[in-house]
Coordinates of C-alpha atoms in Angstrom, one line a residue:
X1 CA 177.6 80.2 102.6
X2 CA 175.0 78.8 100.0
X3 CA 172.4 81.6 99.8
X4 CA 169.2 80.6 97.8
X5 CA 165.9 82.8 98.4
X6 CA 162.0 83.1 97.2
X7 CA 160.6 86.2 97.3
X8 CA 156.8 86.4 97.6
X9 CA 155.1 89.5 95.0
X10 CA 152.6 91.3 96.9
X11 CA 148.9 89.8 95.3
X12 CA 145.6 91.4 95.8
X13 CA 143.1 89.0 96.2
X14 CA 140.2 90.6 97.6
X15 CA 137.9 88.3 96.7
X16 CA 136.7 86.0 99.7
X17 CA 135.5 83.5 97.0
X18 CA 138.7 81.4 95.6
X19 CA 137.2 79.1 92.8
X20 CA 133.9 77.6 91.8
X21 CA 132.3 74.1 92.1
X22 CA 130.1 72.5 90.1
X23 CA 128.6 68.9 91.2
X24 CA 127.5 66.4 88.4
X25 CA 126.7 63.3 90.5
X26 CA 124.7 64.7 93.6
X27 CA 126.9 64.5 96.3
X28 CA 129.1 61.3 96.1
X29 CA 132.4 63.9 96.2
X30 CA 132.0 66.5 99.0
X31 CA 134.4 69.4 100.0
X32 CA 134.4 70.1 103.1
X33 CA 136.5 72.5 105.6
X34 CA 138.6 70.5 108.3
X35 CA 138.7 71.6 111.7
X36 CA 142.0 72.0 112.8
X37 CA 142.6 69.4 115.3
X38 CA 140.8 67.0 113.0
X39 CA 137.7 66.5 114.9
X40 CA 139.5 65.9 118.0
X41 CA 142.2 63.3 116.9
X42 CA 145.1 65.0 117.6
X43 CA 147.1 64.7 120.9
X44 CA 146.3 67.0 123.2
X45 CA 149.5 68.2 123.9
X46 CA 149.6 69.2 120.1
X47 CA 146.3 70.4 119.8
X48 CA 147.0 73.0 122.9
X49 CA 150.5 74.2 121.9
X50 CA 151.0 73.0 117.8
X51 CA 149.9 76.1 116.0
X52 CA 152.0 75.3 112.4
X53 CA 150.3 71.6 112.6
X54 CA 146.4 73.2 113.8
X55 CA 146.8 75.7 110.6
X56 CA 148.3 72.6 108.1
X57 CA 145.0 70.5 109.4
X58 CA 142.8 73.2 108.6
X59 CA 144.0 74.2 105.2
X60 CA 142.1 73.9 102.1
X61 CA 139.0 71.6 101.5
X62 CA 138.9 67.6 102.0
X63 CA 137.6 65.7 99.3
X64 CA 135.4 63.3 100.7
X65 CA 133.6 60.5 99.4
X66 CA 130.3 59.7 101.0
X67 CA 130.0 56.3 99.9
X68 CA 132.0 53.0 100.0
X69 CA 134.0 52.0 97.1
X70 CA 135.7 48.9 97.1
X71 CA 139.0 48.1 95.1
X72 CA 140.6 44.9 94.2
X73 CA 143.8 44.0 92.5
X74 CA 144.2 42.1 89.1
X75 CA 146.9 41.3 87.2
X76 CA 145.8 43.7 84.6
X77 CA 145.9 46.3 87.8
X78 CA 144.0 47.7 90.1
X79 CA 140.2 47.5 89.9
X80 CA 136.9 49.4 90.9
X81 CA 134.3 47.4 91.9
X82 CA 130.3 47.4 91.8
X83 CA 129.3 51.0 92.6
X84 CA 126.5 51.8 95.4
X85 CA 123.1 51.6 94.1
X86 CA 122.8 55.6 94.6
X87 CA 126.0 56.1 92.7
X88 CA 125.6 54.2 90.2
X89 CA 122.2 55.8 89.4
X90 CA 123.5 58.8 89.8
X91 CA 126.6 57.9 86.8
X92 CA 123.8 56.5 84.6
X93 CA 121.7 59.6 84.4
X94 CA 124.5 62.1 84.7
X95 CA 127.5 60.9 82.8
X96 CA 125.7 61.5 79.5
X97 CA 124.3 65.2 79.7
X98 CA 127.9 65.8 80.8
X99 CA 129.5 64.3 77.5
X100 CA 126.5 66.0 75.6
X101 CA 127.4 69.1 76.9
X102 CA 131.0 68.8 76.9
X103 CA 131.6 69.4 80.3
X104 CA 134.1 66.7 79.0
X105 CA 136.1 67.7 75.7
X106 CA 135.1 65.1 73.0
X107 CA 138.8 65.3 72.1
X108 CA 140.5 65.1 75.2
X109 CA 141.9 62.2 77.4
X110 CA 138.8 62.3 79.6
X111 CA 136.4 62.0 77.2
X112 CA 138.3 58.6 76.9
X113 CA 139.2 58.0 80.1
X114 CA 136.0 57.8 82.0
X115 CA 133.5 56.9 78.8
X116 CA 132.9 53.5 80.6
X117 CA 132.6 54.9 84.3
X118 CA 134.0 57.2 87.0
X119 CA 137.5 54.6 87.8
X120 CA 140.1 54.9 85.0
X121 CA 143.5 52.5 85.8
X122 CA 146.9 54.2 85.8
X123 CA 149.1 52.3 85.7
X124 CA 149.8 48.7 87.8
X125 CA 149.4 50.0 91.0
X126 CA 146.9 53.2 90.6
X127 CA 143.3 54.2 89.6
X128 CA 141.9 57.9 88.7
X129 CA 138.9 58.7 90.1
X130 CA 136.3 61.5 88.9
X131 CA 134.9 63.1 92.0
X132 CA 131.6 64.2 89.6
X133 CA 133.1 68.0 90.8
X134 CA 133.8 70.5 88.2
X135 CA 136.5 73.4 89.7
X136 CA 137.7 76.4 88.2
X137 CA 139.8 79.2 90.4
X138 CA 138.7 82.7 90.6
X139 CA 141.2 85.2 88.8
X140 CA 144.3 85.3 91.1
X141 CA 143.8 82.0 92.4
X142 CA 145.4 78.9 91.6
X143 CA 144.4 75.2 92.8
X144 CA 146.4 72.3 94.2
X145 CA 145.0 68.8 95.0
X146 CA 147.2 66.7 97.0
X147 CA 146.9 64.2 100.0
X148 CA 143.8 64.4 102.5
X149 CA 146.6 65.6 104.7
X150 CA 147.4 64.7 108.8
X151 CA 144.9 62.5 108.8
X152 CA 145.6 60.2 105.8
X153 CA 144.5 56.9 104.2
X154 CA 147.9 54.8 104.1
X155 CA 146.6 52.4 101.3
X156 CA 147.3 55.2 99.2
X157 CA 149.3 58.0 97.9
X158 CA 147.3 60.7 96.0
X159 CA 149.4 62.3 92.6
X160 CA 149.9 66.1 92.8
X161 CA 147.7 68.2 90.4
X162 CA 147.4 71.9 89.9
X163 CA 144.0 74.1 87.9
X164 CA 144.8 77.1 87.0
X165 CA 142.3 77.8 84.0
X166 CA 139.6 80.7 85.3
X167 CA 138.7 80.8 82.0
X168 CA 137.0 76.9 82.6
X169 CA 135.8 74.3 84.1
X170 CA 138.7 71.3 85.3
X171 CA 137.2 68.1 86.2
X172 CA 138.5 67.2 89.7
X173 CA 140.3 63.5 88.8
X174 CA 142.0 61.9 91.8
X175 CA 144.7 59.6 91.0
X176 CA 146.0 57.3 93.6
X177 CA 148.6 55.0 93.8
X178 CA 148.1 51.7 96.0
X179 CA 150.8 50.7 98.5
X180 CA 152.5 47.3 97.0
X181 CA 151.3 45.6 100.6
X182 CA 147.9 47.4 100.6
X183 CA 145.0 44.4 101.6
X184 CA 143.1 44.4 98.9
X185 CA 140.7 44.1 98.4
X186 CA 140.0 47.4 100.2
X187 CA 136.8 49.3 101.2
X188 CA 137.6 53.3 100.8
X189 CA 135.6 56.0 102.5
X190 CA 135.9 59.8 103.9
X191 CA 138.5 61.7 102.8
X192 CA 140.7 61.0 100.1
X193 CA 142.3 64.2 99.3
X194 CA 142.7 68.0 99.8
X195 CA 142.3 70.5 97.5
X196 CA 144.1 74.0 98.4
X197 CA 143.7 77.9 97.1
X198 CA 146.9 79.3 96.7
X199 CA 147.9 82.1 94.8
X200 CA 150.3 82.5 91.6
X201 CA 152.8 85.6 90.6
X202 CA 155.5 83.7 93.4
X203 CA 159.8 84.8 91.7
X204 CA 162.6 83.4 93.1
X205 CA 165.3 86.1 93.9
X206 CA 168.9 85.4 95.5
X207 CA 168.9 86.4 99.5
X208 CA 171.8 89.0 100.0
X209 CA 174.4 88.1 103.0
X210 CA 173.2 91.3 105.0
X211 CA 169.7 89.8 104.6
X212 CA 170.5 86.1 105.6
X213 CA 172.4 87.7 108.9
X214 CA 169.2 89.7 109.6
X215 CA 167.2 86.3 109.4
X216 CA 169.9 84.7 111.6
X217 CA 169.9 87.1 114.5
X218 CA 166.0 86.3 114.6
X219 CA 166.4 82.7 114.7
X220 CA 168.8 82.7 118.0
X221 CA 167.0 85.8 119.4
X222 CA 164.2 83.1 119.4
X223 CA 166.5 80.4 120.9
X224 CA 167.5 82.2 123.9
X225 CA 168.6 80.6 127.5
X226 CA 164.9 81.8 128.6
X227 CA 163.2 79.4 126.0
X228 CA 165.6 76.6 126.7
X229 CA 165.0 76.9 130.5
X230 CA 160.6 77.1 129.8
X231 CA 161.2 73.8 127.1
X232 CA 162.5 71.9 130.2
X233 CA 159.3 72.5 131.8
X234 CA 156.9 72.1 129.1
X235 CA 155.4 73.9 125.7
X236 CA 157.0 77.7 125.8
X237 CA 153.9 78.9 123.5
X238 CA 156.3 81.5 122.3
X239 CA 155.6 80.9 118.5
X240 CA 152.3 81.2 119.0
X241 CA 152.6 84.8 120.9
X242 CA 154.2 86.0 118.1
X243 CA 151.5 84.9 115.5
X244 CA 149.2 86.0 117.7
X245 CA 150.7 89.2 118.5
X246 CA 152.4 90.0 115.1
X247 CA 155.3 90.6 116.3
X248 CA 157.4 90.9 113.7
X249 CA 161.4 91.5 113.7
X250 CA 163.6 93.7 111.8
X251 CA 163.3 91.7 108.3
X252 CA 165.0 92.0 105.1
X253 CA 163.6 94.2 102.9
X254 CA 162.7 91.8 100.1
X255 CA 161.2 88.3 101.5
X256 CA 163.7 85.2 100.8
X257 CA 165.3 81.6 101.3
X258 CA 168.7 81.1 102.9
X259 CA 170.5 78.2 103.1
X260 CA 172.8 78.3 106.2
X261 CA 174.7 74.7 105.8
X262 CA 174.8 72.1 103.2
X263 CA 172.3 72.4 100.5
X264 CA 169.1 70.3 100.6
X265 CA 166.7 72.5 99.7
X266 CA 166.2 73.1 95.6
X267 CA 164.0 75.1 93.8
X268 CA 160.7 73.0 92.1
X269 CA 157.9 74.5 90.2
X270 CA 154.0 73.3 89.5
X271 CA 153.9 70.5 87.0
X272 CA 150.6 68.4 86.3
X273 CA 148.0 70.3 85.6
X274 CA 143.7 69.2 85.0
X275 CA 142.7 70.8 82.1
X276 CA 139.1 70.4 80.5
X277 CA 140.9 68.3 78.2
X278 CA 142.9 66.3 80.5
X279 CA 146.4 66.3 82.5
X280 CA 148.8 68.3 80.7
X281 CA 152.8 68.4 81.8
X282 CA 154.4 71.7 82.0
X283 CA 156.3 74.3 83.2
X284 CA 154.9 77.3 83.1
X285 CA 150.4 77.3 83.0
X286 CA 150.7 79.4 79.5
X287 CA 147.8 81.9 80.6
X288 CA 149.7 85.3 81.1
X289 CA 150.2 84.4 84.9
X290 CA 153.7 83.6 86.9
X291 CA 153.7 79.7 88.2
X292 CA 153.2 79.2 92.0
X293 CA 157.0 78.5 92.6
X294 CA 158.0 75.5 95.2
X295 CA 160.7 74.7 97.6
X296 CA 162.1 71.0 97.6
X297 CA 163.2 69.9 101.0
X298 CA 165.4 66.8 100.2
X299 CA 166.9 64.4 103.2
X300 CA 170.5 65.8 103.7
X301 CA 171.6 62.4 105.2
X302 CA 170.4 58.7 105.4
X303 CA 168.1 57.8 108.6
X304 CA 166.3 54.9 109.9
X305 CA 163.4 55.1 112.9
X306 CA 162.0 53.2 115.2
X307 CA 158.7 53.5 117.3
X308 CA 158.0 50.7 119.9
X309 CA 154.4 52.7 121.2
X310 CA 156.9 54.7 123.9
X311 CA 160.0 56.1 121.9
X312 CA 160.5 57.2 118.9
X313 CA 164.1 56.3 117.6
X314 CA 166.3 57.7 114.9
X315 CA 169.8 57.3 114.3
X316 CA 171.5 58.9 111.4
X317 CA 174.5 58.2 109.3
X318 CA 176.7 59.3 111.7
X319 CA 180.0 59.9 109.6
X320 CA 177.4 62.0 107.7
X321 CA 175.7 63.8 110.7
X322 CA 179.1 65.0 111.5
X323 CA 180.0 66.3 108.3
X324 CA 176.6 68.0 107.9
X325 CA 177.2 69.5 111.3
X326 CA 180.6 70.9 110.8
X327 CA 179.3 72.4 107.9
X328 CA 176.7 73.7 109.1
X329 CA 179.1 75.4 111.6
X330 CA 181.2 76.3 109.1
X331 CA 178.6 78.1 107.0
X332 CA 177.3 80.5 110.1
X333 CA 181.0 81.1 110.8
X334 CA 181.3 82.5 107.9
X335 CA 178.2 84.9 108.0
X336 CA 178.8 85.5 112.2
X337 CA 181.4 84.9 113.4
X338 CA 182.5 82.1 115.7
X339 CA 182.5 83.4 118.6
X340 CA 178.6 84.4 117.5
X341 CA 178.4 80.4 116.9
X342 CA 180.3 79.7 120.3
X343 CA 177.9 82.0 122.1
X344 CA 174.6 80.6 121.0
X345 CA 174.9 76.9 120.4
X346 CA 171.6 75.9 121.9
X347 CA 170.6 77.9 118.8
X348 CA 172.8 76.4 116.7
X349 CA 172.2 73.0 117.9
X350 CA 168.8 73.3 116.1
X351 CA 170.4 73.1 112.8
X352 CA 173.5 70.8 114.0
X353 CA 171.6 67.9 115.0
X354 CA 169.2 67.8 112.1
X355 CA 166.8 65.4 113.8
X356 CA 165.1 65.7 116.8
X357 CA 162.6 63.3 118.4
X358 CA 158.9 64.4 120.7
X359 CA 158.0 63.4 123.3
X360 CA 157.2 59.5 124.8
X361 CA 154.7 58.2 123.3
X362 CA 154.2 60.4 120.4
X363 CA 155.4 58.4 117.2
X364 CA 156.9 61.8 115.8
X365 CA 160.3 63.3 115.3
X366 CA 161.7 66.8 114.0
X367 CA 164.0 67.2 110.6
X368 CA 165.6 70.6 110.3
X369 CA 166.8 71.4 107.0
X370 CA 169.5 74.4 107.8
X371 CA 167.7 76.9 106.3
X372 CA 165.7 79.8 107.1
X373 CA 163.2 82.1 105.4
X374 CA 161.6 85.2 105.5
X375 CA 158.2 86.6 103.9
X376 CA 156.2 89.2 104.0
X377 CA 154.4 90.7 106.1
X378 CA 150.8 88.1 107.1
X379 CA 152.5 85.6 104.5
X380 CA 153.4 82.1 105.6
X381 CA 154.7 78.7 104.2
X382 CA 153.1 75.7 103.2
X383 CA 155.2 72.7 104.6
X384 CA 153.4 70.0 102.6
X385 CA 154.7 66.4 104.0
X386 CA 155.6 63.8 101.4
X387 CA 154.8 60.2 103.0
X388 CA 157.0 57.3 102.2
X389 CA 156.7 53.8 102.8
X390 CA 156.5 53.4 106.2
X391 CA 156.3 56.8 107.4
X392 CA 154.1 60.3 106.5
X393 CA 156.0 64.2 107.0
X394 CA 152.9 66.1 108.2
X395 CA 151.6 69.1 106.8
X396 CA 152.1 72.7 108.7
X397 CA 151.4 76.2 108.2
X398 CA 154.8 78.1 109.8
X399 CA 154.2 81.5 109.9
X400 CA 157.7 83.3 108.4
X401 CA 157.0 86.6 108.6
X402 CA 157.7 86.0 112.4
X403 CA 159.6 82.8 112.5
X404 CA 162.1 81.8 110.3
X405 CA 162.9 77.9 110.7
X406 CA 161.1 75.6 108.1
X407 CA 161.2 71.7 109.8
X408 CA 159.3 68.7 108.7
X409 CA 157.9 66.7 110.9
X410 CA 157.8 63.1 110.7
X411 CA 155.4 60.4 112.0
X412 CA 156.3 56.3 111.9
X413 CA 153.0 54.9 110.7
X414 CA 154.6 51.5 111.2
X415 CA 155.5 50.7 114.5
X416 CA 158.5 47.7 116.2
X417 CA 159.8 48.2 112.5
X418 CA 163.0 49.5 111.6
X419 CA 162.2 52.1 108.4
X420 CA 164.6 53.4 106.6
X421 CA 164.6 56.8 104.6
X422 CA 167.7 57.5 102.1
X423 CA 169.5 60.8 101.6
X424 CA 168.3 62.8 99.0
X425 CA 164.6 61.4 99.2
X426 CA 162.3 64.4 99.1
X427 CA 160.4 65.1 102.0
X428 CA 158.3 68.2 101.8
X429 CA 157.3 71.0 99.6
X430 CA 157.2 74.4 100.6
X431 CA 155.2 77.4 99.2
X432 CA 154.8 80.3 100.3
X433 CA 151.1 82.6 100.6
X434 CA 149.2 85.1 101.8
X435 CA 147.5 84.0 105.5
X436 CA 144.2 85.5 104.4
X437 CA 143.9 82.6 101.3
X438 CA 142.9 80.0 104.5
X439 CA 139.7 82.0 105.1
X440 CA 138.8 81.9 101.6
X441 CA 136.2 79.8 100.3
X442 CA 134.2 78.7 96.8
X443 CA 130.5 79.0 95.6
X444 CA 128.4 76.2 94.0
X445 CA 127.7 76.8 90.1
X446 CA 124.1 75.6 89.5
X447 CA 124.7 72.9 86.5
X448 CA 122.3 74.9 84.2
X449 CA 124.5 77.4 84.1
X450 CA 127.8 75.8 83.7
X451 CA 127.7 75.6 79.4
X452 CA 127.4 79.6 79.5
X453 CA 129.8 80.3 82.1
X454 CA 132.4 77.6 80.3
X455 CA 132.2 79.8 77.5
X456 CA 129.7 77.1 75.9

């Protein structure tokens, strides 16, 4: 057995409030809180039953721009175009007090960057935008800006970027990458991003064997004959009776990761991070605090799918399916038993087939990584989705204090097209959190006060 494990400290955050906002251009940027069935886009079967995929949609804050923008592409790169008159009024008039009052450090790369404008190229294919919103986390907090989520432009991909300063104001800098077949040029409206409170002082320990078996017992207790018989017939609900309920198992004593088959899931860590002074590449955030640990979920073998607006296909590698099923056998043999294995291979059959497709109709299929984790008690994990070409892995909230499997969901955002996705091509992030962080919110800093509060 491969045995890997995170194990979540316990954090006070008592503070409601997780980080402050300050807005320099009137509005053009928004945050605002999703509703969890994204205004009522979701499938109904989904929005009933879905409870990891209501709490992913609801997480954090959208960035939204409340104006058009158009882009087009050059051969220099790709290019902002003519601002709205309201905007561009609004940069004239603003984007000098906030070099004046160095808001922007007269040093640093932004002070550079955005000393013609709010667009900035990087790269061939990608453009940073300033939001005009200044954010710095409350201490205990950390931030994360990533895609706007379930409900995504697919022109773009949006870089990952962490704040963890509360000792200043970041400048919230969106930096997108354009699709290689995007149709430009392109008009670019609503949300464009999410921005997340999540909480630092996250180790990584190693799960003991007595531990992973505790985890394991859980997982098949959960994959009984009774839940097999009540899928037939429709959504069982029973993960969300459990939430609901807290009902928690017997759980190891220290929260962890265990990896129950071949290994796809390695250990990553915050990297990017906006600083007043621009984006600065590390490993650690070099202010006395722990980093916000991450999970790597990487594609154990090579699949292609297919949606034709009925089924969703996907065949895998077979040769490889039936390696990573035998030792994925092989590896809860070792911890069980096999006539444990014999005796619940409905259970088992989660793991064992790896992918799994929804229902007709539904563009969406199931990858389970053979892995299971366990956190404290009203902890969960972020699953955040890393889209491809082709295809996005949605964002969920699974609740692992209760339930203990970690899949990534998958939806073909190009249908009557074969798409392929290699092994080893990463396909979600995980991190782990207290539940309570999704209720917290931020307050709006007053720009007259921003020098003094900055320290300034």
């Amino acid at each position: 057995m491969g045995a890997a494990a995170v194990a979540v400290a316990a954090v006070d955050v008592a503070e409601s409030i997780a980080f402050d906002v300050l807005d320099v251009l009137g509005g053009a940027f928004t945050l605002v809180k999703p509703n969890a069935t994204l205004d009522g886009s979701l499938p109904l079967r989904a929005a009933r039953a879905c409870l990891p995929l209501l709490d992913g949609n609801r997480f954090g804050f959208q960035i939204q721009l409340t104006q058009r923008l158009t882009f087009s592409r050059t051969f220099a790169g790709v290019k902002l175009g003519a601002l709205p008159e309201m905007l561009s009024r609004a940069v004239c008039g603003s984007m000098p007090r906030v070099f004046s009052e160095g808001l922007f450090d007269a040093r640093g790369a932004w002070a550079d960057a955005f000393a013609g404008g709010i667009a900035h190229r990087a790269g061939r294919r990608g453009i940073s935008l300033f939001t005009g919103l200044f954010v710095r986390p409350r201490p205990g907090y950390w931030l994360r800006l990533g895609h706007a989520g379930n409900r995504r432009n697919l022109a773009f991909d949006v870089e990952e970027r962490w704040i963890a300063n509360s000792n200043e104001f970041a400048p919230l800098v969106v930096t997108m990458t354009f699709h290689p077949d995007a149709p430009f040029p392109l008009s670019i409206h609503g949300e464009i991003a999410t921005l997340m409170p999540l909480v630092p002082n996250v180790r990584f320990d190693r799960l003991s064997r007595a531990d992973a078996e505790k985890l394991g017992r859980a997982h098949v207790d959960f994959y009984d004959e009774k839940y097999f018989a009540q899928k037939k017939r429709g959504s069982t609900r029973k993960y969300r009776l459990m939430v609901d309920r807290a009902e928690q198992p017997t759980l190891p004593q220290s929260s962890g990761f265990a990896t129950l088959g071949p290994s796809c899931i390695e250990r990553d860590m915050a990297k990017a991070f906006l600083t007043a002074r621009g984006i600065e590449e590390r490993a650690s955030a070099g202010n006395g605090e722990s980093d916000v640990d991450v999970m790597a979920f990487k594609n154990a073998l090579s699949l292609s799918c297919y949606f034709d607006g009925h089924h969703a296909e996907v065949k895998p590698d077979q040769t490889a399916l039936g390696e990573f099923a035998s030792q994925t056998c092989d590896a809860w043999k070792s911890v069980f038993g096999a006539e444990f294995v014999n005796q619940h291979r409905g259970a088992m059959w989660y793991f064992t087939k790896y992918v799994t497709p929804h229902q007709p109709g539904e563009p969406y299929f199931f990858v389970k990584p053979p892995a299971l984790v366990s956190t404290a008690a009203e902890h969960s994990v972020l699953i955040e989705g890393i889209p491809g070409r082709g295809y996005s892995v949605l964002r969920g909230v699974v609740g692992t204090d209760v339930f203990h499997a970690v899949p990534a969901v998958f939806r073909v955002d190009q249908p009557l097209r074969w798409i392929d996705i290699p092994a080893g091509t990463e396909l979600a992030k995980m991190i782990p959190f207290p539940r309570r962080v999704m209720e917290a919110g931020f307050d709006v800093v007053e720009w007259r006060h921003a020098p003094r509060m900055m320290g300034g």
